[in-house]
PDB file of C-alpha atoms in Angstrom:
ATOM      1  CA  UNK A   1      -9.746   7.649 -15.970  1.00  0.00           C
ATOM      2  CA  UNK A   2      -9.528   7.163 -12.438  1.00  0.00           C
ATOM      3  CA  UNK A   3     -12.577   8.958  -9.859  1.00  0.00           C
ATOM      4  CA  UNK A   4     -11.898   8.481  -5.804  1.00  0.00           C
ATOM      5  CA  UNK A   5     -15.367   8.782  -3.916  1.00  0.00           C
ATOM      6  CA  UNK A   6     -15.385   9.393  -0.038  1.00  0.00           C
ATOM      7  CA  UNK A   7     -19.031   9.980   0.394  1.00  0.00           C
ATOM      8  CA  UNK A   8     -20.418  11.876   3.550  1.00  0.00           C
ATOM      9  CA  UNK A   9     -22.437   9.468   3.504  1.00  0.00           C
ATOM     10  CA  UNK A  10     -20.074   6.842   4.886  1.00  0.00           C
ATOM     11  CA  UNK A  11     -17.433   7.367   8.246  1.00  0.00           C
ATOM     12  CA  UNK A  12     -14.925   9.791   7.705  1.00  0.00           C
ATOM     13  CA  UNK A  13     -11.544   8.421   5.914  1.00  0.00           C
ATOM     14  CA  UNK A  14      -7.967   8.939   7.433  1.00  0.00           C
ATOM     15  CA  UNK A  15      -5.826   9.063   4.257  1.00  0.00           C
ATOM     16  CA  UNK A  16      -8.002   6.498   1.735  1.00  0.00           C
ATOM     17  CA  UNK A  17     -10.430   6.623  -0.428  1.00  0.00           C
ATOM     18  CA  UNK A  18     -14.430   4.455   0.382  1.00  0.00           C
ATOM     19  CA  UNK A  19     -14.643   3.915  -3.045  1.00  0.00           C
ATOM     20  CA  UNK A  20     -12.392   4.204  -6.478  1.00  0.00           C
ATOM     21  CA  UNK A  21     -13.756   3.748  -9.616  1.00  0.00           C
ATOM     22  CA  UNK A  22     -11.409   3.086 -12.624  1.00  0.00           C
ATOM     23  CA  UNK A  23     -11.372   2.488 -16.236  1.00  0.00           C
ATOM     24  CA  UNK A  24      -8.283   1.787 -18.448  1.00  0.00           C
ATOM     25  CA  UNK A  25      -6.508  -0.546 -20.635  1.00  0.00           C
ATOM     26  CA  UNK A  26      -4.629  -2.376 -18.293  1.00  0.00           C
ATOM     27  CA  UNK A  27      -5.006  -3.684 -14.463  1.00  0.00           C
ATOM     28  CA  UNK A  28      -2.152  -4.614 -12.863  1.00  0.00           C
ATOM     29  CA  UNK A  29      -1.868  -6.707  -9.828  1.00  0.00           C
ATOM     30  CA  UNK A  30       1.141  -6.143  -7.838  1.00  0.00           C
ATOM     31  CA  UNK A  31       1.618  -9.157  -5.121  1.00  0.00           C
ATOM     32  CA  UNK A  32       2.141  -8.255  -1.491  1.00  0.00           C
ATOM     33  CA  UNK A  33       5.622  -6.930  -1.120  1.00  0.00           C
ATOM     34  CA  UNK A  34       7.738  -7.862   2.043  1.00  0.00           C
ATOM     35  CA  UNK A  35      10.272  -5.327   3.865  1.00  0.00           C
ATOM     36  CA  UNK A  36      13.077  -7.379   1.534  1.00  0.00           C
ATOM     37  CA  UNK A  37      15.731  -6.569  -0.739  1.00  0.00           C
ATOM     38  CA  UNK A  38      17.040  -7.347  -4.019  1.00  0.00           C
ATOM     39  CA  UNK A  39      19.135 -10.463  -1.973  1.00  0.00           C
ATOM     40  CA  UNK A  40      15.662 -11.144   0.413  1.00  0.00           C
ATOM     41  CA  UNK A  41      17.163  -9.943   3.113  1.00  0.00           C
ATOM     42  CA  UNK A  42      14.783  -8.262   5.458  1.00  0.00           C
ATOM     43  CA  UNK A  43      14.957  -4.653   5.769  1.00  0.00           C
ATOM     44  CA  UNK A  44      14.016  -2.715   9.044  1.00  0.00           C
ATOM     45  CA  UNK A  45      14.141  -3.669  12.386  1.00  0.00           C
ATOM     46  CA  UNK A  46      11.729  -1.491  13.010  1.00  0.00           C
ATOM     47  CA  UNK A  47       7.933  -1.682  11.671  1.00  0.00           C
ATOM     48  CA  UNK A  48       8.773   2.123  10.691  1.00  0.00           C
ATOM     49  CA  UNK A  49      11.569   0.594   8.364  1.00  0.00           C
ATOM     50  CA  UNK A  50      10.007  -2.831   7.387  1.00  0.00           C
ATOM     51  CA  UNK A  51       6.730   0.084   5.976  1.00  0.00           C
ATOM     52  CA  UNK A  52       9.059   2.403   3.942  1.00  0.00           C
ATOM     53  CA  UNK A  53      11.170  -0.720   2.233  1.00  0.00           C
ATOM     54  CA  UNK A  54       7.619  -2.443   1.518  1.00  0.00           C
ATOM     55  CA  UNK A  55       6.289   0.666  -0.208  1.00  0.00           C
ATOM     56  CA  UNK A  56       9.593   1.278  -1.569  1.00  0.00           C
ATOM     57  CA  UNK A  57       9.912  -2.192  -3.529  1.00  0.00           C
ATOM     58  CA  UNK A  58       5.681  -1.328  -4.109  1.00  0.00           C
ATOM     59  CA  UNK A  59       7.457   1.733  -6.153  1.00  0.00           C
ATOM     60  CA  UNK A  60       9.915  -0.385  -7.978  1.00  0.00           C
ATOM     61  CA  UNK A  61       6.988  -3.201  -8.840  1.00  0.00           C
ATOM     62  CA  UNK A  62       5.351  -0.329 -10.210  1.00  0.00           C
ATOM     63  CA  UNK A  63       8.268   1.365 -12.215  1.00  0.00           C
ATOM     64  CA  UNK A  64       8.554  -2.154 -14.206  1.00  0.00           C
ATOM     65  CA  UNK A  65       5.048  -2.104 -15.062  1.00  0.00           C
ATOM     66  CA  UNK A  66       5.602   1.591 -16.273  1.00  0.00           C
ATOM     67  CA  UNK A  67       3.458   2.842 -14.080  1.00  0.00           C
ATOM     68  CA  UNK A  68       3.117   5.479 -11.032  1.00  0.00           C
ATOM     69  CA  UNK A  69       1.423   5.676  -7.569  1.00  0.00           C
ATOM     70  CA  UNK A  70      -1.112   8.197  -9.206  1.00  0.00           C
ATOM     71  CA  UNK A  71      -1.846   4.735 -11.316  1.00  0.00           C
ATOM     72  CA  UNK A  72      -2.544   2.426  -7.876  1.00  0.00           C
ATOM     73  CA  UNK A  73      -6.255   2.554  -6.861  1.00  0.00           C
ATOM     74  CA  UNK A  74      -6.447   0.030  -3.941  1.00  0.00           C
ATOM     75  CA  UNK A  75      -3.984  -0.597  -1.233  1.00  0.00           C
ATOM     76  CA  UNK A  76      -4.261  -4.305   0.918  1.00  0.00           C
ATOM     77  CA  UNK A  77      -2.094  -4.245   3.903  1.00  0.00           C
ATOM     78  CA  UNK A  78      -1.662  -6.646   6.285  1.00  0.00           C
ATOM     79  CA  UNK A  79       0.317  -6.220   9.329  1.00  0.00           C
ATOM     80  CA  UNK A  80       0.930  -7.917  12.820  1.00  0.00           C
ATOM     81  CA  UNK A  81       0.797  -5.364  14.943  1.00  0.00           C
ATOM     82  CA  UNK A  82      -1.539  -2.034  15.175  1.00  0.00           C
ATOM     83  CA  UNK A  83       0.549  -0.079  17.326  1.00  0.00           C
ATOM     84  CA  UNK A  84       2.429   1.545  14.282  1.00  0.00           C
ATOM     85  CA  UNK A  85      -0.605   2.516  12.757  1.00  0.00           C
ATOM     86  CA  UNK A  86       0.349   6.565  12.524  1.00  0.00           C
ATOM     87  CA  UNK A  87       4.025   5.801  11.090  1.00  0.00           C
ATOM     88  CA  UNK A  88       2.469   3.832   9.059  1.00  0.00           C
ATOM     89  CA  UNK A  89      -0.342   6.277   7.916  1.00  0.00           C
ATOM     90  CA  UNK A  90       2.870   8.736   7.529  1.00  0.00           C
ATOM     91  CA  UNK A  91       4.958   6.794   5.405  1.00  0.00           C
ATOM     92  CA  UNK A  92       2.184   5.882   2.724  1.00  0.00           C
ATOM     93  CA  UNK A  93       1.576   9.423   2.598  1.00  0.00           C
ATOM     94  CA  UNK A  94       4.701  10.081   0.895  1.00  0.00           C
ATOM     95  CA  UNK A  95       4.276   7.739  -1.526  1.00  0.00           C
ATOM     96  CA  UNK A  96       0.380   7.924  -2.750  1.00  0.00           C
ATOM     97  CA  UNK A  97      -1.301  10.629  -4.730  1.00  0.00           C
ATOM     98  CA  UNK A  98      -2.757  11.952  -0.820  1.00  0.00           C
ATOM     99  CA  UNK A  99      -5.407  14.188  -2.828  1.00  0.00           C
ATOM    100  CA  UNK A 100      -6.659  11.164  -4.409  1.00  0.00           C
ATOM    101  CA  UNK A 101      -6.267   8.533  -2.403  1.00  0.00           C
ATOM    102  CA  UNK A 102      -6.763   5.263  -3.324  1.00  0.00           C
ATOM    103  CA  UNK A 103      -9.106   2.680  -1.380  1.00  0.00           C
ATOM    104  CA  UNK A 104      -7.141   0.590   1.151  1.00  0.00           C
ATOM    105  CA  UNK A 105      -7.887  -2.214   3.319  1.00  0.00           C
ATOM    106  CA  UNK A 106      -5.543  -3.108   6.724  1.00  0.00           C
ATOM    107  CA  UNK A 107      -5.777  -5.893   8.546  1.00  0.00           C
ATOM    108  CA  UNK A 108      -3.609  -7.353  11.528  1.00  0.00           C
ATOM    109  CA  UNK A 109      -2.420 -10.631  10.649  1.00  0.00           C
ATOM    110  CA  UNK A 110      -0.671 -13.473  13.096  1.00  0.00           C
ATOM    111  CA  UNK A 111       2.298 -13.671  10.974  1.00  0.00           C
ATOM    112  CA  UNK A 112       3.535 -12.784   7.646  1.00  0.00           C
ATOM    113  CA  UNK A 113       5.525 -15.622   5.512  1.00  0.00           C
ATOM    114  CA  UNK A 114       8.679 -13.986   5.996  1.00  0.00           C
ATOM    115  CA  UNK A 115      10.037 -14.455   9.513  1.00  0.00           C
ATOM    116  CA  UNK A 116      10.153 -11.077  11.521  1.00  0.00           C
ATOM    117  CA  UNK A 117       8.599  -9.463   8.447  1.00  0.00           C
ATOM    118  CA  UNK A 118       5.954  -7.014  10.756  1.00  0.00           C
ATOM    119  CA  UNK A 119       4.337  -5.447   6.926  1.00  0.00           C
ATOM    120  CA  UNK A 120       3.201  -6.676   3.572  1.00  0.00           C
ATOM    121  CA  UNK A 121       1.201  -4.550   1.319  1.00  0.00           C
ATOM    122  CA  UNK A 122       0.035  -5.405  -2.290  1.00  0.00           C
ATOM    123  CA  UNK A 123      -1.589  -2.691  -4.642  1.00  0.00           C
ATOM    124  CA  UNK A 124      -3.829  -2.923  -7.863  1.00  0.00           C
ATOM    125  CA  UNK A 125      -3.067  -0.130 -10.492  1.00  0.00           C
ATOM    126  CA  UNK A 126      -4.703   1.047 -13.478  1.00  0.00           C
ATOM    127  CA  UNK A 127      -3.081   2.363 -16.388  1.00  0.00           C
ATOM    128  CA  UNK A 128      -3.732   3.569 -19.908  1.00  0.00           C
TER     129      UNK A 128
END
Protein backbone atom coordinates (compact mmCIF):
# COMPACT_ATOMS: atom_id res chain seq x y z
CA UNK A 1 0.00 0.00 0.00
CA UNK A 2 1.40 3.14 -0.95
CA UNK A 3 -0.38 6.82 0.62
CA UNK A 4 1.27 10.31 -0.88
CA UNK A 5 0.60 13.22 1.72
CA UNK A 6 1.01 16.95 0.55
CA UNK A 7 -0.33 18.61 3.60
CA UNK A 8 -1.65 22.32 3.47
CA UNK A 9 0.09 22.51 6.08
CA UNK A 10 3.48 22.60 4.39
CA UNK A 11 4.50 24.99 0.95
CA UNK A 12 2.72 24.10 -1.97
CA UNK A 13 4.38 21.12 -4.18
CA UNK A 14 5.17 21.49 -8.00
CA UNK A 15 4.78 17.87 -9.19
CA UNK A 16 6.00 15.77 -5.75
CA UNK A 17 4.73 14.55 -3.02
CA UNK A 18 5.97 16.21 1.11
CA UNK A 19 5.56 12.98 2.35
CA UNK A 20 4.97 9.12 1.07
CA UNK A 21 4.27 6.54 3.26
CA UNK A 22 4.70 2.88 2.09
CA UNK A 23 4.36 -0.60 3.16
CA UNK A 24 5.22 -3.77 1.12
CA UNK A 25 7.28 -6.76 0.78
CA UNK A 26 10.05 -5.48 -0.97
CA UNK A 27 12.15 -2.01 -1.19
CA UNK A 28 14.14 -1.58 -3.92
CA UNK A 29 16.93 0.81 -4.31
CA UNK A 30 17.65 1.80 -7.74
CA UNK A 31 21.28 3.68 -7.93
CA UNK A 32 21.49 7.05 -9.62
CA UNK A 33 21.20 6.52 -13.31
CA UNK A 34 23.40 8.64 -15.77
CA UNK A 35 22.12 9.96 -19.34
CA UNK A 36 24.14 6.55 -20.67
CA UNK A 37 23.47 3.72 -22.78
CA UNK A 38 23.69 0.12 -22.90
CA UNK A 39 27.64 0.83 -24.36
CA UNK A 40 28.02 4.05 -21.58
CA UNK A 41 27.95 6.29 -24.02
CA UNK A 42 26.38 9.52 -22.96
CA UNK A 43 23.13 10.36 -24.32
CA UNK A 44 21.92 14.05 -24.90
CA UNK A 45 23.69 16.96 -25.57
CA UNK A 46 21.21 18.68 -24.20
CA UNK A 47 20.11 18.60 -20.33
CA UNK A 48 16.51 18.07 -22.03
CA UNK A 49 18.04 14.75 -23.52
CA UNK A 50 20.61 13.75 -20.77
CA UNK A 51 16.72 13.97 -18.32
CA UNK A 52 14.61 11.72 -20.66
CA UNK A 53 17.62 8.93 -21.18
CA UNK A 54 18.17 9.10 -17.21
CA UNK A 55 14.50 8.44 -16.52
CA UNK A 56 14.40 6.22 -19.39
CA UNK A 57 17.22 3.71 -18.10
CA UNK A 58 15.22 4.65 -14.35
CA UNK A 59 12.28 2.70 -16.41
CA UNK A 60 14.41 -0.14 -17.53
CA UNK A 61 16.10 -0.49 -13.76
CA UNK A 62 12.66 -0.77 -12.80
CA UNK A 63 11.29 -3.28 -15.49
CA UNK A 64 14.15 -5.82 -14.15
CA UNK A 65 13.01 -5.50 -10.73
CA UNK A 66 9.39 -6.18 -12.08
CA UNK A 67 8.24 -3.24 -11.07
CA UNK A 68 6.47 0.16 -12.36
CA UNK A 69 6.74 3.96 -11.75
CA UNK A 70 3.34 3.66 -9.80
CA UNK A 71 5.86 1.34 -7.51
CA UNK A 72 8.72 4.38 -7.03
CA UNK A 73 7.94 6.53 -3.93
CA UNK A 74 10.99 8.89 -3.71
CA UNK A 75 12.87 10.53 -6.46
CA UNK A 76 16.82 12.00 -5.60
CA UNK A 77 18.05 14.11 -8.37
CA UNK A 78 21.01 15.79 -8.62
CA UNK A 79 21.87 18.07 -11.34
CA UNK A 80 24.50 20.85 -12.27
CA UNK A 81 22.62 23.30 -13.48
CA UNK A 82 18.98 24.82 -12.44
CA UNK A 83 18.22 26.50 -15.51
CA UNK A 84 16.39 23.33 -16.96
CA UNK A 85 14.35 23.04 -14.10
CA UNK A 86 10.74 23.20 -16.17
CA UNK A 87 12.00 20.57 -18.93
CA UNK A 88 12.94 18.83 -16.38
CA UNK A 89 9.67 19.07 -14.27
CA UNK A 90 8.06 18.11 -17.88
CA UNK A 91 9.86 15.13 -18.65
CA UNK A 92 9.35 13.36 -15.14
CA UNK A 93 5.85 14.03 -15.65
CA UNK A 94 5.58 11.56 -18.28
CA UNK A 95 7.05 9.04 -16.55
CA UNK A 96 5.60 9.17 -12.73
CA UNK A 97 2.15 8.31 -11.53
CA UNK A 98 1.55 12.64 -11.60
CA UNK A 99 -1.71 11.99 -9.36
CA UNK A 100 0.41 10.40 -6.87
CA UNK A 101 3.47 11.70 -6.92
CA UNK A 102 6.18 10.45 -5.21
CA UNK A 103 8.50 12.57 -2.76
CA UNK A 104 11.59 13.96 -4.55
CA UNK A 105 14.57 15.74 -3.55
CA UNK A 106 16.85 18.03 -6.28
CA UNK A 107 19.86 19.33 -5.67
CA UNK A 108 22.52 21.18 -7.96
CA UNK A 109 25.66 19.43 -7.80
CA UNK A 110 29.37 20.67 -9.14
CA UNK A 111 29.75 17.72 -11.25
CA UNK A 112 28.38 14.37 -11.81
CA UNK A 113 30.99 11.27 -12.21
CA UNK A 114 30.36 10.99 -15.73
CA UNK A 115 32.03 13.76 -17.72
CA UNK A 116 29.41 16.17 -19.39
CA UNK A 117 26.73 14.07 -17.69
CA UNK A 118 24.37 17.48 -16.62
CA UNK A 119 21.54 14.68 -14.65
CA UNK A 120 21.56 11.71 -12.37
CA UNK A 121 18.50 10.60 -10.63
CA UNK A 122 18.10 7.45 -8.38
CA UNK A 123 14.56 6.23 -7.13
CA UNK A 124 13.41 3.90 -4.19
CA UNK A 125 10.32 1.68 -5.09
CA UNK A 126 8.05 -0.39 -3.20
CA UNK A 127 6.49 -3.40 -4.35
CA UNK A 128 4.31 -6.27 -3.23
Amino acid sequence: MKRFHSPASLPATKGYSHVAEATGSRIVHISGQLPLDRDRNLVGEDFAGQVRQAFANLGLALAAAGLAWTDVVKLGIFVTDLEGLADLRAIRDEFVDTASPPASTLVQVVGLAQPGAMVEIEALAVGD
